[in-house]
Amino acid sequence: HHNLGIAYQDQNKLEAAVETFGRALKLRPDHAETLISLGNALQAQGKQDEANDTGGIGIRETQPRHAQS
């Protein structure tokens, strides 16, 4: 689903991309690349607040986890 969303985004079919990324996240809700891609698609639609929230989660997911001492 992620790759299909990217293909839609590349074709500027942003609504289809957002829907496809949403389906992908139902399967893998913690998939950072899909969260970031969804944020990018939302930003391209002018939905800045949603994009920041979604993309920010994806970026946090890519950060290394530090072991507690």
PDB file of N, CA and C in Angstrom:
ATOM      1  N   HIS A   1       0.811  -1.190   0.000  1.00  0.00           N
ATOM      2  CA  HIS A   1       0.000   0.000   0.000  1.00  0.00           C
ATOM      3  C   HIS A   1       0.866   1.270   0.000  1.00  0.00           C
ATOM      4  N   HIS A   2       1.964   1.219   0.741  1.00  0.00           N
ATOM      5  CA  HIS A   2       2.835   2.401   0.810  1.00  0.00           C
ATOM      6  C   HIS A   2       3.316   2.787  -0.587  1.00  0.00           C
ATOM      7  N   ASN A   3       3.804   1.826  -1.339  1.00  0.00           N
ATOM      8  CA  ASN A   3       4.317   2.114  -2.684  1.00  0.00           C
ATOM      9  C   ASN A   3       3.228   2.632  -3.615  1.00  0.00           C
ATOM     10  N   LEU A   4       2.027   2.112  -3.475  1.00  0.00           N
ATOM     11  CA  LEU A   4       0.909   2.602  -4.285  1.00  0.00           C
ATOM     12  C   LEU A   4       0.605   4.055  -3.928  1.00  0.00           C
ATOM     13  N   GLY A   5       0.644   4.373  -2.644  1.00  0.00           N
ATOM     14  CA  GLY A   5       0.441   5.753  -2.217  1.00  0.00           C
ATOM     15  C   GLY A   5       1.484   6.681  -2.808  1.00  0.00           C
ATOM     16  N   ILE A   6       2.731   6.243  -2.841  1.00  0.00           N
ATOM     17  CA  ILE A   6       3.810   7.031  -3.440  1.00  0.00           C
ATOM     18  C   ILE A   6       3.525   7.249  -4.929  1.00  0.00           C
ATOM     19  N   ALA A   7       3.067   6.207  -5.602  1.00  0.00           N
ATOM     20  CA  ALA A   7       2.758   6.331  -7.032  1.00  0.00           C
ATOM     21  C   ALA A   7       1.650   7.360  -7.248  1.00  0.00           C
ATOM     22  N   TYR A   8       0.606   7.312  -6.428  1.00  0.00           N
ATOM     23  CA  TYR A   8      -0.460   8.303  -6.538  1.00  0.00           C
ATOM     24  C   TYR A   8       0.078   9.710  -6.279  1.00  0.00           C
ATOM     25  N   GLN A   9       0.925   9.829  -5.271  1.00  0.00           N
ATOM     26  CA  GLN A   9       1.486  11.134  -4.945  1.00  0.00           C
ATOM     27  C   GLN A   9       2.332  11.666  -6.098  1.00  0.00           C
ATOM     28  N   ASP A  10       3.112  10.795  -6.716  1.00  0.00           N
ATOM     29  CA  ASP A  10       3.939  11.196  -7.854  1.00  0.00           C
ATOM     30  C   ASP A  10       3.092  11.675  -9.029  1.00  0.00           C
ATOM     31  N   GLN A  11       1.868  11.143  -9.146  1.00  0.00           N
ATOM     32  CA  GLN A  11       0.945  11.539 -10.217  1.00  0.00           C
ATOM     33  C   GLN A  11       0.062  12.714  -9.801  1.00  0.00           C
ATOM     34  N   ASN A  12       0.346  13.272  -8.610  1.00  0.00           N
ATOM     35  CA  ASN A  12      -0.419  14.386  -8.063  1.00  0.00           C
ATOM     36  C   ASN A  12      -1.882  14.009  -7.802  1.00  0.00           C
ATOM     37  N   LYS A  13      -2.121  12.730  -7.545  1.00  0.00           N
ATOM     38  CA  LYS A  13      -3.446  12.246  -7.147  1.00  0.00           C
ATOM     39  C   LYS A  13      -3.445  12.174  -5.627  1.00  0.00           C
ATOM     40  N   LEU A  14      -3.499  13.355  -5.012  1.00  0.00           N
ATOM     41  CA  LEU A  14      -3.253  13.457  -3.575  1.00  0.00           C
ATOM     42  C   LEU A  14      -4.333  12.811  -2.728  1.00  0.00           C
ATOM     43  N   GLU A  15      -5.586  12.930  -3.107  1.00  0.00           N
ATOM     44  CA  GLU A  15      -6.665  12.312  -2.330  1.00  0.00           C
ATOM     45  C   GLU A  15      -6.505  10.793  -2.314  1.00  0.00           C
ATOM     46  N   ALA A  16      -6.195  10.215  -3.472  1.00  0.00           N
ATOM     47  CA  ALA A  16      -5.967   8.769  -3.548  1.00  0.00           C
ATOM     48  C   ALA A  16      -4.743   8.383  -2.727  1.00  0.00           C
ATOM     49  N   ALA A  17      -3.711   9.212  -2.748  1.00  0.00           N
ATOM     50  CA  ALA A  17      -2.507   8.931  -1.969  1.00  0.00           C
ATOM     51  C   ALA A  17      -2.828   8.920  -0.479  1.00  0.00           C
ATOM     52  N   VAL A  18      -3.565   9.932  -0.015  1.00  0.00           N
ATOM     53  CA  VAL A  18      -3.920  10.011   1.409  1.00  0.00           C
ATOM     54  C   VAL A  18      -4.740   8.795   1.823  1.00  0.00           C
ATOM     55  N   GLU A  19      -5.715   8.420   1.015  1.00  0.00           N
ATOM     56  CA  GLU A  19      -6.545   7.249   1.322  1.00  0.00           C
ATOM     57  C   GLU A  19      -5.697   5.976   1.370  1.00  0.00           C
ATOM     58  N   THR A  20      -4.781   5.835   0.431  1.00  0.00           N
ATOM     59  CA  THR A  20      -3.944   4.641   0.364  1.00  0.00           C
ATOM     60  C   THR A  20      -2.982   4.577   1.537  1.00  0.00           C
ATOM     61  N   PHE A  21      -2.377   5.706   1.896  1.00  0.00           N
ATOM     62  CA  PHE A  21      -1.510   5.719   3.070  1.00  0.00           C
ATOM     63  C   PHE A  21      -2.305   5.374   4.323  1.00  0.00           C
ATOM     64  N   GLY A  22      -3.537   5.845   4.400  1.00  0.00           N
ATOM     65  CA  GLY A  22      -4.394   5.513   5.540  1.00  0.00           C
ATOM     66  C   GLY A  22      -4.651   4.019   5.643  1.00  0.00           C
ATOM     67  N   ARG A  23      -4.898   3.374   4.508  1.00  0.00           N
ATOM     68  CA  ARG A  23      -5.097   1.912   4.517  1.00  0.00           C
ATOM     69  C   ARG A  23      -3.812   1.206   4.940  1.00  0.00           C
ATOM     70  N   ALA A  24      -2.675   1.702   4.464  1.00  0.00           N
ATOM     71  CA  ALA A  24      -1.396   1.096   4.831  1.00  0.00           C
ATOM     72  C   ALA A  24      -1.158   1.209   6.332  1.00  0.00           C
ATOM     73  N   LEU A  25      -1.540   2.332   6.910  1.00  0.00           N
ATOM     74  CA  LEU A  25      -1.325   2.531   8.346  1.00  0.00           C
ATOM     75  C   LEU A  25      -2.259   1.679   9.194  1.00  0.00           C
ATOM     76  N   LYS A  26      -3.384   1.255   8.638  1.00  0.00           N
ATOM     77  CA  LYS A  26      -4.243   0.321   9.374  1.00  0.00           C
ATOM     78  C   LYS A  26      -3.554  -1.030   9.516  1.00  0.00           C
ATOM     79  N   LEU A  27      -2.737  -1.374   8.526  1.00  0.00           N
ATOM     80  CA  LEU A  27      -2.001  -2.635   8.577  1.00  0.00           C
ATOM     81  C   LEU A  27      -0.750  -2.532   9.446  1.00  0.00           C
ATOM     82  N   ARG A  28      -0.071  -1.383   9.352  1.00  0.00           N
ATOM     83  CA  ARG A  28       1.171  -1.157  10.106  1.00  0.00           C
ATOM     84  C   ARG A  28       1.167   0.265  10.656  1.00  0.00           C
ATOM     85  N   PRO A  29       0.484   0.474  11.789  1.00  0.00           N
ATOM     86  CA  PRO A  29       0.309   1.829  12.301  1.00  0.00           C
ATOM     87  C   PRO A  29       1.592   2.541  12.716  1.00  0.00           C
ATOM     88  N   ASP A  30       2.660   1.801  12.925  1.00  0.00           N
ATOM     89  CA  ASP A  30       3.913   2.420  13.360  1.00  0.00           C
ATOM     90  C   ASP A  30       4.936   2.535  12.232  1.00  0.00           C
ATOM     91  N   HIS A  31       4.514   2.359  10.989  1.00  0.00           N
ATOM     92  CA  HIS A  31       5.437   2.412   9.855  1.00  0.00           C
ATOM     93  C   HIS A  31       5.816   3.865   9.572  1.00  0.00           C
ATOM     94  N   ALA A  32       7.020   4.225   9.981  1.00  0.00           N
ATOM     95  CA  ALA A  32       7.468   5.620   9.934  1.00  0.00           C
ATOM     96  C   ALA A  32       7.437   6.200   8.524  1.00  0.00           C
ATOM     97  N   GLU A  33       7.877   5.447   7.540  1.00  0.00           N
ATOM     98  CA  GLU A  33       7.917   5.972   6.168  1.00  0.00           C
ATOM     99  C   GLU A  33       6.518   6.332   5.670  1.00  0.00           C
ATOM    100  N   THR A  34       5.538   5.510   6.023  1.00  0.00           N
ATOM    101  CA  THR A  34       4.168   5.786   5.587  1.00  0.00           C
ATOM    102  C   THR A  34       3.620   7.011   6.311  1.00  0.00           C
ATOM    103  N   LEU A  35       3.925   7.142   7.601  1.00  0.00           N
ATOM    104  CA  LEU A  35       3.487   8.324   8.342  1.00  0.00           C
ATOM    105  C   LEU A  35       4.070   9.600   7.731  1.00  0.00           C
ATOM    106  N   ILE A  36       5.345   9.555   7.401  1.00  0.00           N
ATOM    107  CA  ILE A  36       5.994  10.721   6.792  1.00  0.00           C
ATOM    108  C   ILE A  36       5.398  11.005   5.412  1.00  0.00           C
ATOM    109  N   SER A  37       5.191   9.966   4.621  1.00  0.00           N
ATOM    110  CA  SER A  37       4.600  10.144   3.293  1.00  0.00           C
ATOM    111  C   SER A  37       3.191  10.722   3.389  1.00  0.00           C
ATOM    112  N   LEU A  38       2.412  10.234   4.357  1.00  0.00           N
ATOM    113  CA  LEU A  38       1.071  10.783   4.566  1.00  0.00           C
ATOM    114  C   LEU A  38       1.166  12.255   4.933  1.00  0.00           C
ATOM    115  N   GLY A  39       2.098  12.594   5.807  1.00  0.00           N
ATOM    116  CA  GLY A  39       2.300  13.996   6.162  1.00  0.00           C
ATOM    117  C   GLY A  39       2.637  14.846   4.950  1.00  0.00           C
ATOM    118  N   ASN A  40       3.481  14.332   4.075  1.00  0.00           N
ATOM    119  CA  ASN A  40       3.847  15.066   2.856  1.00  0.00           C
ATOM    120  C   ASN A  40       2.641  15.267   1.940  1.00  0.00           C
ATOM    121  N   ALA A  41       1.823  14.228   1.795  1.00  0.00           N
ATOM    122  CA  ALA A  41       0.639  14.332   0.937  1.00  0.00           C
ATOM    123  C   ALA A  41      -0.364  15.332   1.520  1.00  0.00           C
ATOM    124  N   LEU A  42      -0.536  15.302   2.835  1.00  0.00           N
ATOM    125  CA  LEU A  42      -1.445  16.248   3.475  1.00  0.00           C
ATOM    126  C   LEU A  42      -0.939  17.680   3.314  1.00  0.00           C
ATOM    127  N   GLN A  43       0.367  17.861   3.433  1.00  0.00           N
ATOM    128  CA  GLN A  43       0.947  19.184   3.256  1.00  0.00           C
ATOM    129  C   GLN A  43       0.709  19.684   1.826  1.00  0.00           C
ATOM    130  N   ALA A  44       0.859  18.799   0.858  1.00  0.00           N
ATOM    131  CA  ALA A  44       0.625  19.173  -0.535  1.00  0.00           C
ATOM    132  C   ALA A  44      -0.824  19.577  -0.771  1.00  0.00           C
ATOM    133  N   GLN A  45      -1.740  19.047   0.056  1.00  0.00           N
ATOM    134  CA  GLN A  45      -3.156  19.417  -0.039  1.00  0.00           C
ATOM    135  C   GLN A  45      -3.452  20.708   0.726  1.00  0.00           C
ATOM    136  N   GLY A  46      -2.443  21.248   1.402  1.00  0.00           N
ATOM    137  CA  GLY A  46      -2.649  22.470   2.178  1.00  0.00           C
ATOM    138  C   GLY A  46      -3.164  22.226   3.580  1.00  0.00           C
ATOM    139  N   LYS A  47      -3.116  20.984   4.037  1.00  0.00           N
ATOM    140  CA  LYS A  47      -3.585  20.621   5.375  1.00  0.00           C
ATOM    141  C   LYS A  47      -2.385  20.601   6.327  1.00  0.00           C
ATOM    142  N   GLN A  48      -1.842  21.784   6.590  1.00  0.00           N
ATOM    143  CA  GLN A  48      -0.582  21.922   7.305  1.00  0.00           C
ATOM    144  C   GLN A  48      -0.622  21.340   8.719  1.00  0.00           C
ATOM    145  N   ASP A  49      -1.678  21.626   9.481  1.00  0.00           N
ATOM    146  CA  ASP A  49      -1.736  21.124  10.860  1.00  0.00           C
ATOM    147  C   ASP A  49      -1.757  19.605  10.904  1.00  0.00           C
ATOM    148  N   GLU A  50      -2.590  19.001  10.063  1.00  0.00           N
ATOM    149  CA  GLU A  50      -2.653  17.538   9.985  1.00  0.00           C
ATOM    150  C   GLU A  50      -1.310  16.970   9.544  1.00  0.00           C
ATOM    151  N   ALA A  51      -0.701  17.629   8.576  1.00  0.00           N
ATOM    152  CA  ALA A  51       0.591  17.175   8.055  1.00  0.00           C
ATOM    153  C   ALA A  51       1.652  17.207   9.142  1.00  0.00           C
ATOM    154  N   ASN A  52       1.685  18.281   9.914  1.00  0.00           N
ATOM    155  CA  ASN A  52       2.669  18.387  10.986  1.00  0.00           C
ATOM    156  C   ASN A  52       2.481  17.294  12.023  1.00  0.00           C
ATOM    157  N   ASP A  53       1.230  17.037  12.403  1.00  0.00           N
ATOM    158  CA  ASP A  53       0.956  16.003  13.400  1.00  0.00           C
ATOM    159  C   ASP A  53       1.378  14.630  12.893  1.00  0.00           C
ATOM    160  N   THR A  54       0.956  14.296  11.689  1.00  0.00           N
ATOM    161  CA  THR A  54       1.224  12.979  11.127  1.00  0.00           C
ATOM    162  C   THR A  54       2.700  12.784  10.812  1.00  0.00           C
ATOM    163  N   GLY A  55       3.297  13.734  10.122  1.00  0.00           N
ATOM    164  CA  GLY A  55       4.708  13.629   9.779  1.00  0.00           C
ATOM    165  C   GLY A  55       5.592  13.628  11.012  1.00  0.00           C
ATOM    166  N   GLY A  56       5.202  14.402  12.011  1.00  0.00           N
ATOM    167  CA  GLY A  56       5.979  14.446  13.250  1.00  0.00           C
ATOM    168  C   GLY A  56       6.025  13.097  13.943  1.00  0.00           C
ATOM    169  N   ILE A  57       4.913  12.390  13.939  1.00  0.00           N
ATOM    170  CA  ILE A  57       4.888  11.044  14.518  1.00  0.00           C
ATOM    171  C   ILE A  57       5.856  10.145  13.758  1.00  0.00           C
ATOM    172  N   GLY A  58       5.823  10.232  12.442  1.00  0.00           N
ATOM    173  CA  GLY A  58       6.722   9.415  11.622  1.00  0.00           C
ATOM    174  C   GLY A  58       8.176   9.723  11.886  1.00  0.00           C
ATOM    175  N   ILE A  59       8.489  10.992  12.025  1.00  0.00           N
ATOM    176  CA  ILE A  59       9.880  11.369  12.295  1.00  0.00           C
ATOM    177  C   ILE A  59      10.314  10.843  13.664  1.00  0.00           C
ATOM    178  N   ARG A  60       9.430  10.961  14.655  1.00  0.00           N
ATOM    179  CA  ARG A  60       9.769  10.431  15.987  1.00  0.00           C
ATOM    180  C   ARG A  60       9.993   8.922  15.935  1.00  0.00           C
ATOM    181  N   GLU A  61       9.241   8.226  15.098  1.00  0.00           N
ATOM    182  CA  GLU A  61       9.399   6.774  14.985  1.00  0.00           C
ATOM    183  C   GLU A  61      10.759   6.396  14.411  1.00  0.00           C
ATOM    184  N   THR A  62      11.376   7.290  13.654  1.00  0.00           N
ATOM    185  CA  THR A  62      12.674   6.971  13.057  1.00  0.00           C
ATOM    186  C   THR A  62      13.833   7.267  14.002  1.00  0.00           C
ATOM    187  N   GLN A  63      13.566   7.965  15.103  1.00  0.00           N
ATOM    188  CA  GLN A  63      14.623   8.303  16.053  1.00  0.00           C
ATOM    189  C   GLN A  63      15.011   7.060  16.849  1.00  0.00           C
ATOM    190  N   PRO A  64      16.310   6.904  17.119  1.00  0.00           N
ATOM    191  CA  PRO A  64      16.737   5.736  17.907  1.00  0.00           C
ATOM    192  C   PRO A  64      16.180   5.802  19.319  1.00  0.00           C
ATOM    193  N   ARG A  65      15.852   4.657  19.821  1.00  0.00           N
ATOM    194  CA  ARG A  65      15.360   4.557  21.191  1.00  0.00           C
ATOM    195  C   ARG A  65      16.577   4.413  22.114  1.00  0.00           C
ATOM    196  N   HIS A  66      16.586   5.155  23.183  1.00  0.00           N
ATOM    197  CA  HIS A  66      17.690   5.093  24.136  1.00  0.00           C
ATOM    198  C   HIS A  66      17.309   4.170  25.278  1.00  0.00           C
ATOM    199  N   ALA A  67      18.212   3.292  25.630  1.00  0.00           N
ATOM    200  CA  ALA A  67      17.966   2.364  26.737  1.00  0.00           C
ATOM    201  C   ALA A  67      17.991   3.147  28.049  1.00  0.00           C
ATOM    202  N   GLN A  68      17.088   2.763  28.946  1.00  0.00           N
ATOM    203  CA  GLN A  68      17.066   3.404  30.255  1.00  0.00           C
ATOM    204  C   GLN A  68      18.138   2.786  31.126  1.00  0.00           C
ATOM    205  N   SER A  69      18.795   3.616  31.958  1.00  0.00           N
ATOM    206  CA  SER A  69      19.855   3.113  32.832  1.00  0.00           C
ATOM    207  C   SER A  69      19.279   2.539  34.079  1.00  0.00           C
TER     208      SER A  69
END
